[in-house]
Amino acid sequence: ADEQEGARKVVPKELITGGSTQSMFLSPMKSPRHRLTSPMSSKSNPPYLKDEEDETQAPNTSQNGSSTPHLNSPNDNYHRHQFNTPSLSYATTHASPESISTPAPTPQKLAAQGIKNILDGKIEIIESNTPSKAIVVAQSSGPKCVPKPSPVPARFMGDMDKFKDLELPEFRTLCNYAEAQFANIDLPKDMRFCVMCGHACPCSTGHKVKSKKKSNAGDAPVIPTQNKGLCTLCDVNVWVVVESKLEIKWCKGCKNFKPWAAFGWKGSGTKCAPCRERLREMYARSKERSQQKILQATQQKAICDGK
């Protein structure tokens, strides 16, 4: 019994914490100042040592007298020490909105925000430090055209023969933003405001520049020179005229808005059905001319060889 008492010393826990009367065992090689506070101690995981000053704190007690776990309990300190995570009490009492960093919005989100402003009819100016220099200018009146709500079908679902040849109003009367609204806003030389969503985007000259470095600039919307001020995110949308409820879409062949019914069964195309048919005829004629040139060259070569 004396040998066992020398090998193991029983110390009541109430002498240390003032809590329950449950006893705990301490090694004679360790003083109460360096008591093991982690139940997860092992050879691979070194235990976290706690000072006696923190051990003397009594656990919180509720109104009925039952002990409740403290936010700064030894287990919480152990996990904080192992994984470098702040405690719940610190996160709830010291966190502030200024200290929380939010990622920069992508150009797609900025364009979506501009479309949302069109739907909500907001009159405001929004500036951002993103590469697309997104700025939403104020609308003098309500929106003239709004994007078709999703999900957008693959083609026009009405009577195509009735609406495909319908004449539309002038282009400027369909734009949500006029050129005069951008007169007092300074922009770099190679940037322009979109006439539909109101965002400032870089202008595209149509010349492709080869670069070895990979960049995300290709994901940003641009305004082609022949688009009359529409960015590359607005020229693929299906728009609904607010007054007439007519569905229209930008045609890259006509360089103007056309009824969505004019796009035929390929509603997601960038050109209307007449433009696609005209391109097919032009391609067939060019192919026929090239074949005639090859035939003439072959005949001329045969004549030269016969001589």
Short mmCIF file of C-alpha atoms in Angstrom, two decimals:
data_model
loop_
_atom_site.label_atom_id
_atom_site.label_comp_id
_atom_site.label_asym_id
_atom_site.label_seq_id
_atom_site.Cartn_x
_atom_site.Cartn_y
_atom_site.Cartn_z
CA ALA A 1 0.00 0.00 0.00
CA ASP A 2 2.87 2.37 0.79
CA GLU A 3 4.49 1.61 -2.59
CA GLN A 4 1.22 2.29 -4.41
CA GLU A 5 0.72 5.51 -2.44
CA GLY A 6 4.24 6.59 -3.40
CA ALA A 7 3.59 5.85 -7.07
CA ARG A 8 0.22 7.62 -7.17
CA LYS A 9 -0.89 10.60 -5.14
CA VAL A 10 -4.60 11.34 -4.70
CA VAL A 11 -5.49 15.03 -4.62
CA PRO A 12 -9.15 16.11 -4.29
CA LYS A 13 -10.22 18.24 -7.20
CA GLU A 14 -12.13 20.62 -4.92
CA LEU A 15 -8.80 21.83 -3.55
CA ILE A 16 -7.85 23.04 -7.03
CA THR A 17 -11.07 24.17 -8.71
CA GLY A 18 -13.52 24.42 -5.83
CA GLY A 19 -16.02 22.43 -7.90
CA SER A 20 -17.25 18.84 -7.52
CA THR A 21 -15.76 16.40 -5.05
CA GLN A 22 -14.62 14.02 -7.77
CA SER A 23 -10.97 13.20 -7.24
CA MET A 24 -8.37 13.12 -9.96
CA PHE A 25 -4.89 11.60 -10.11
CA LEU A 26 -1.70 13.52 -10.55
CA SER A 27 1.72 12.12 -11.26
CA PRO A 28 4.26 12.73 -8.44
CA MET A 29 6.66 14.02 -11.15
CA LYS A 30 4.23 16.83 -12.08
CA SER A 31 3.30 19.67 -9.77
CA PRO A 32 -0.28 21.01 -9.60
CA ARG A 33 0.96 24.00 -11.59
CA HIS A 34 1.52 21.80 -14.66
CA ARG A 35 -1.54 19.56 -14.60
CA LEU A 36 -2.69 17.89 -17.85
CA THR A 37 -5.83 19.69 -19.03
CA SER A 38 -6.47 17.85 -22.30
CA PRO A 39 -8.36 14.52 -22.44
CA MET A 40 -6.87 13.97 -25.94
CA SER A 41 -3.22 13.77 -24.87
CA SER A 42 -1.14 11.04 -26.53
CA LYS A 43 2.41 10.38 -27.59
CA SER A 44 1.85 11.83 -31.06
CA ASN A 45 -0.09 14.84 -29.71
CA PRO A 46 1.83 16.65 -26.92
CA PRO A 47 -0.53 17.82 -24.16
CA TYR A 48 -1.27 21.43 -23.59
CA LEU A 49 -0.03 22.61 -20.22
CA LYS A 50 -2.17 25.06 -18.29
CA ASP A 51 -1.05 27.34 -15.48
CA GLU A 52 -2.51 27.06 -12.03
CA GLU A 53 -3.99 30.58 -12.24
CA ASP A 54 -6.39 29.49 -14.99
CA GLU A 55 -7.14 26.19 -13.24
CA THR A 56 -8.38 27.94 -10.10
CA GLN A 57 -11.32 29.48 -12.00
CA ALA A 58 -14.57 27.78 -11.05
CA PRO A 59 -16.92 26.66 -13.84
CA ASN A 60 -20.03 28.69 -14.53
CA THR A 61 -23.16 27.60 -12.73
CA SER A 62 -26.71 28.15 -13.89
CA GLN A 63 -29.61 29.27 -11.73
CA ASN A 64 -30.49 25.71 -10.73
CA GLY A 65 -26.94 25.10 -9.53
CA SER A 66 -25.83 22.74 -12.32
CA SER A 67 -22.42 23.32 -13.79
CA THR A 68 -22.26 24.46 -17.42
CA PRO A 69 -19.24 24.42 -19.72
CA HIS A 70 -17.40 27.73 -19.89
CA LEU A 71 -16.49 29.30 -23.19
CA ASN A 72 -12.87 29.52 -22.06
CA SER A 73 -12.68 25.98 -20.68
CA PRO A 74 -9.39 24.03 -20.88
CA ASN A 75 -10.77 22.00 -23.79
CA ASP A 76 -11.52 25.18 -25.73
CA ASN A 77 -8.04 26.47 -24.98
CA TYR A 78 -6.57 23.19 -26.12
CA HIS A 79 -8.39 23.25 -29.46
CA ARG A 80 -7.53 26.92 -29.90
CA HIS A 81 -3.89 26.13 -29.26
CA GLN A 82 -3.88 23.19 -31.67
CA PHE A 83 -5.83 24.68 -34.58
CA ASN A 84 -5.30 28.45 -34.01
CA THR A 85 -9.05 29.16 -34.08
CA PRO A 86 -10.59 31.96 -32.01
CA SER A 87 -12.99 31.08 -29.25
CA LEU A 88 -16.71 31.68 -29.58
CA SER A 89 -16.66 34.47 -27.01
CA TYR A 90 -13.92 36.35 -28.88
CA ALA A 91 -15.62 35.94 -32.26
CA THR A 92 -18.95 37.20 -30.94
CA THR A 93 -17.62 40.12 -28.88
CA HIS A 94 -14.73 41.39 -31.02
CA ALA A 95 -15.81 40.72 -34.63
CA SER A 96 -16.72 43.84 -36.58
CA PRO A 97 -18.00 44.33 -40.14
CA GLU A 98 -14.89 46.39 -40.99
CA SER A 99 -12.59 43.47 -40.11
CA ILE A 100 -14.43 41.03 -42.41
CA SER A 101 -12.94 41.17 -45.92
CA THR A 102 -15.31 40.45 -48.79
CA PRO A 103 -14.01 39.26 -52.19
CA ALA A 104 -14.16 41.65 -55.11
CA PRO A 105 -17.23 41.10 -57.31
CA THR A 106 -16.69 39.52 -60.69
CA PRO A 107 -17.71 41.31 -63.91
CA GLN A 108 -20.61 38.87 -64.30
CA LYS A 109 -21.91 39.84 -60.83
CA LEU A 110 -21.47 43.51 -61.62
CA ALA A 111 -23.47 43.17 -64.82
CA ALA A 112 -26.12 41.20 -62.94
CA GLN A 113 -26.26 44.02 -60.37
CA GLY A 114 -26.72 46.52 -63.20
CA ILE A 115 -29.59 44.46 -64.60
CA LYS A 116 -31.11 44.28 -61.11
CA ASN A 117 -30.93 48.07 -60.89
CA ILE A 118 -32.80 48.23 -64.19
CA LEU A 119 -35.51 45.93 -62.85
CA ASP A 120 -35.77 47.83 -59.55
CA GLY A 121 -35.71 51.23 -61.24
CA LYS A 122 -33.00 52.51 -58.91
CA ILE A 123 -31.44 55.91 -59.49
CA GLU A 124 -27.94 55.82 -58.08
CA ILE A 125 -24.26 55.89 -58.94
CA ILE A 126 -22.18 52.87 -57.96
CA GLU A 127 -18.39 52.93 -58.26
CA SER A 128 -16.02 49.98 -57.90
CA ASN A 129 -12.27 49.34 -58.06
CA THR A 130 -12.68 46.26 -60.22
CA PRO A 131 -10.93 46.04 -63.61
CA SER A 132 -14.21 46.63 -65.44
CA LYS A 133 -14.62 50.06 -63.77
CA ALA A 134 -18.28 49.31 -63.17
CA ILE A 135 -20.32 52.45 -62.75
CA VAL A 136 -24.10 52.51 -62.82
CA VAL A 137 -25.42 55.92 -63.79
CA ALA A 138 -28.78 57.36 -62.92
CA GLN A 139 -31.76 56.77 -65.15
CA SER A 140 -33.75 59.82 -66.13
CA SER A 141 -36.90 57.71 -66.32
CA GLY A 142 -37.98 54.13 -65.85
CA PRO A 143 -36.40 51.27 -67.81
CA LYS A 144 -37.46 50.90 -71.42
CA CYS A 145 -36.34 47.28 -71.73
CA VAL A 146 -35.81 44.63 -69.07
CA PRO A 147 -34.14 41.21 -69.39
CA LYS A 148 -36.46 38.28 -69.91
CA PRO A 149 -36.86 36.42 -66.60
CA SER A 150 -35.15 33.05 -66.33
CA PRO A 151 -35.48 30.29 -67.28
CA VAL A 152 -35.25 31.56 -70.86
CA PRO A 153 -36.50 28.99 -73.41
CA ALA A 154 -34.36 27.92 -76.33
CA ARG A 155 -36.54 29.79 -78.86
CA PHE A 156 -39.48 32.14 -79.19
CA MET A 157 -42.56 30.35 -77.89
CA GLY A 158 -45.19 32.46 -79.68
CA ASP A 159 -46.28 32.70 -83.30
CA MET A 160 -43.03 33.20 -85.24
CA ASP A 161 -44.71 34.04 -88.55
CA LYS A 162 -46.68 36.82 -86.89
CA PHE A 163 -43.84 38.56 -85.06
CA LYS A 164 -40.68 37.82 -87.09
CA ASP A 165 -41.23 40.67 -89.60
CA LEU A 166 -42.52 43.19 -87.06
CA GLU A 167 -40.91 46.63 -87.33
CA LEU A 168 -39.26 47.89 -84.15
CA PRO A 169 -38.89 51.48 -82.92
CA GLU A 170 -35.64 53.35 -83.40
CA PHE A 171 -32.59 51.95 -81.64
CA ARG A 172 -32.15 54.93 -79.30
CA THR A 173 -35.72 54.66 -78.08
CA LEU A 174 -35.02 51.10 -76.90
CA CYS A 175 -31.85 51.93 -74.94
CA ASN A 176 -32.12 52.27 -71.17
CA TYR A 177 -29.33 54.88 -71.00
CA ALA A 178 -28.80 57.78 -73.38
CA GLU A 179 -25.41 59.11 -74.46
CA ALA A 180 -26.15 62.48 -72.85
CA GLN A 181 -26.24 60.90 -69.39
CA PHE A 182 -22.54 60.03 -69.65
CA ALA A 183 -21.34 63.48 -70.70
CA ASN A 184 -20.32 64.65 -67.20
CA ILE A 185 -18.49 61.45 -66.22
CA ASP A 186 -14.81 61.19 -67.07
CA LEU A 187 -13.61 57.81 -68.30
CA PRO A 188 -10.35 56.55 -69.80
CA LYS A 189 -10.06 56.85 -73.55
CA ASP A 190 -10.53 53.13 -74.19
CA MET A 191 -13.69 52.76 -72.06
CA ARG A 192 -17.36 53.36 -72.72
CA PHE A 193 -20.69 53.01 -70.93
CA CYS A 194 -23.13 50.28 -71.94
CA VAL A 195 -26.43 51.75 -73.14
CA MET A 196 -28.45 48.86 -71.67
CA CYS A 197 -26.97 48.03 -68.23
CA GLY A 198 -25.09 51.31 -67.59
CA HIS A 199 -21.72 49.74 -66.74
CA ALA A 200 -18.44 51.13 -68.02
CA CYS A 201 -16.54 48.51 -70.00
CA PRO A 202 -13.38 48.60 -72.13
CA CYS A 203 -13.89 49.06 -75.85
CA SER A 204 -12.91 46.27 -78.22
CA THR A 205 -11.38 47.17 -81.58
CA GLY A 206 -11.81 43.66 -82.94
CA HIS A 207 -8.06 42.98 -83.23
CA LYS A 208 -6.89 39.94 -81.32
CA VAL A 209 -3.62 40.46 -79.46
CA LYS A 210 -1.66 37.31 -78.76
CA SER A 211 -0.11 37.11 -75.32
CA LYS A 212 1.83 34.35 -73.65
CA LYS A 213 0.65 35.33 -70.20
CA LYS A 214 -2.67 33.95 -69.10
CA SER A 215 -5.09 36.47 -67.70
CA ASN A 216 -8.73 36.67 -66.69
CA ALA A 217 -9.33 39.74 -68.85
CA GLY A 218 -11.22 37.61 -71.37
CA ASP A 219 -13.98 37.01 -68.83
CA ALA A 220 -14.67 40.75 -68.43
CA PRO A 221 -17.39 42.24 -70.62
CA VAL A 222 -16.28 44.55 -73.43
CA ILE A 223 -18.09 46.82 -75.86
CA PRO A 224 -17.30 45.97 -79.50
CA THR A 225 -16.96 48.88 -81.89
CA GLN A 226 -19.90 47.77 -84.08
CA ASN A 227 -22.26 47.06 -81.16
CA LYS A 228 -23.56 50.65 -80.87
CA GLY A 229 -22.74 50.72 -77.15
CA LEU A 230 -23.95 47.27 -76.04
CA CYS A 231 -21.57 45.19 -73.91
CA THR A 232 -20.96 41.52 -74.60
CA LEU A 233 -23.21 40.50 -71.70
CA CYS A 234 -26.20 42.53 -72.89
CA ASP A 235 -26.01 41.62 -76.59
CA VAL A 236 -26.81 37.97 -75.81
CA ASN A 237 -29.77 38.67 -73.53
CA VAL A 238 -33.40 38.51 -74.58
CA TRP A 239 -34.99 41.85 -73.71
CA VAL A 240 -38.66 42.64 -73.13
CA VAL A 241 -39.95 46.07 -74.14
CA VAL A 242 -41.82 47.46 -71.13
CA GLU A 243 -44.56 49.22 -73.10
CA SER A 244 -45.39 46.63 -75.77
CA LYS A 245 -44.14 43.47 -73.97
CA LEU A 246 -42.36 42.53 -77.21
CA GLU A 247 -39.35 40.22 -76.90
CA ILE A 248 -36.31 41.50 -78.77
CA LYS A 249 -32.67 40.52 -79.13
CA TRP A 250 -29.53 42.08 -80.58
CA CYS A 251 -28.53 40.77 -84.01
CA LYS A 252 -24.82 40.97 -84.79
CA GLY A 253 -25.54 40.69 -88.51
CA CYS A 254 -28.06 43.53 -88.72
CA LYS A 255 -26.25 45.56 -86.00
CA ASN A 256 -29.63 46.33 -84.46
CA PHE A 257 -32.38 44.90 -82.28
CA LYS A 258 -34.65 42.38 -83.98
CA PRO A 259 -37.77 40.55 -82.77
CA TRP A 260 -36.78 37.36 -81.01
CA ALA A 261 -39.15 35.52 -83.34
CA ALA A 262 -36.84 36.48 -86.25
CA PHE A 263 -34.13 34.20 -84.81
CA GLY A 264 -36.26 31.17 -85.68
CA TRP A 265 -35.58 27.83 -84.06
CA LYS A 266 -32.10 28.92 -83.02
CA GLY A 267 -33.16 31.41 -80.39
CA SER A 268 -29.76 31.42 -78.67
CA GLY A 269 -27.93 32.44 -81.87
CA THR A 270 -26.18 35.76 -82.31
CA LYS A 271 -27.71 36.42 -85.76
CA CYS A 272 -31.30 36.34 -86.93
CA ALA A 273 -32.54 33.75 -89.41
CA PRO A 274 -32.32 36.04 -92.50
CA CYS A 275 -28.70 36.92 -91.63
CA ARG A 276 -27.80 33.27 -91.20
CA GLU A 277 -29.42 32.42 -94.54
CA ARG A 278 -27.58 35.28 -96.23
CA LEU A 279 -24.28 34.07 -94.76
CA ARG A 280 -24.95 30.55 -96.03
CA GLU A 281 -25.58 31.90 -99.54
CA MET A 282 -22.41 34.00 -99.41
CA TYR A 283 -20.39 31.00 -98.27
CA ALA A 284 -21.85 28.83 -101.05
CA ARG A 285 -21.03 31.48 -103.69
CA SER A 286 -17.48 31.92 -102.40
CA LYS A 287 -16.97 28.16 -102.38
CA GLU A 288 -18.28 27.92 -105.95
CA ARG A 289 -15.93 30.70 -107.10
CA SER A 290 -12.95 29.00 -105.46
CA GLN A 291 -13.81 25.71 -107.17
CA GLN A 292 -14.08 27.47 -110.54
CA LYS A 293 -10.66 29.04 -110.03
CA ILE A 294 -9.16 25.64 -109.21
CA LEU A 295 -10.78 24.12 -112.30
CA GLN A 296 -9.49 26.90 -114.55
CA ALA A 297 -5.99 26.56 -113.10
CA THR A 298 -6.07 22.80 -113.72
CA GLN A 299 -7.23 23.22 -117.33
CA GLN A 300 -4.60 25.86 -118.01
CA LYS A 301 -1.90 23.63 -116.58
CA ALA A 302 -3.08 20.72 -118.77
CA ILE A 303 -2.95 22.93 -121.88
CA CYS A 304 0.58 24.04 -121.01
CA ASP A 305 1.70 20.46 -120.48
CA GLY A 306 0.15 19.40 -123.86
CA LYS A 307 2.14 21.98 -125.73
#
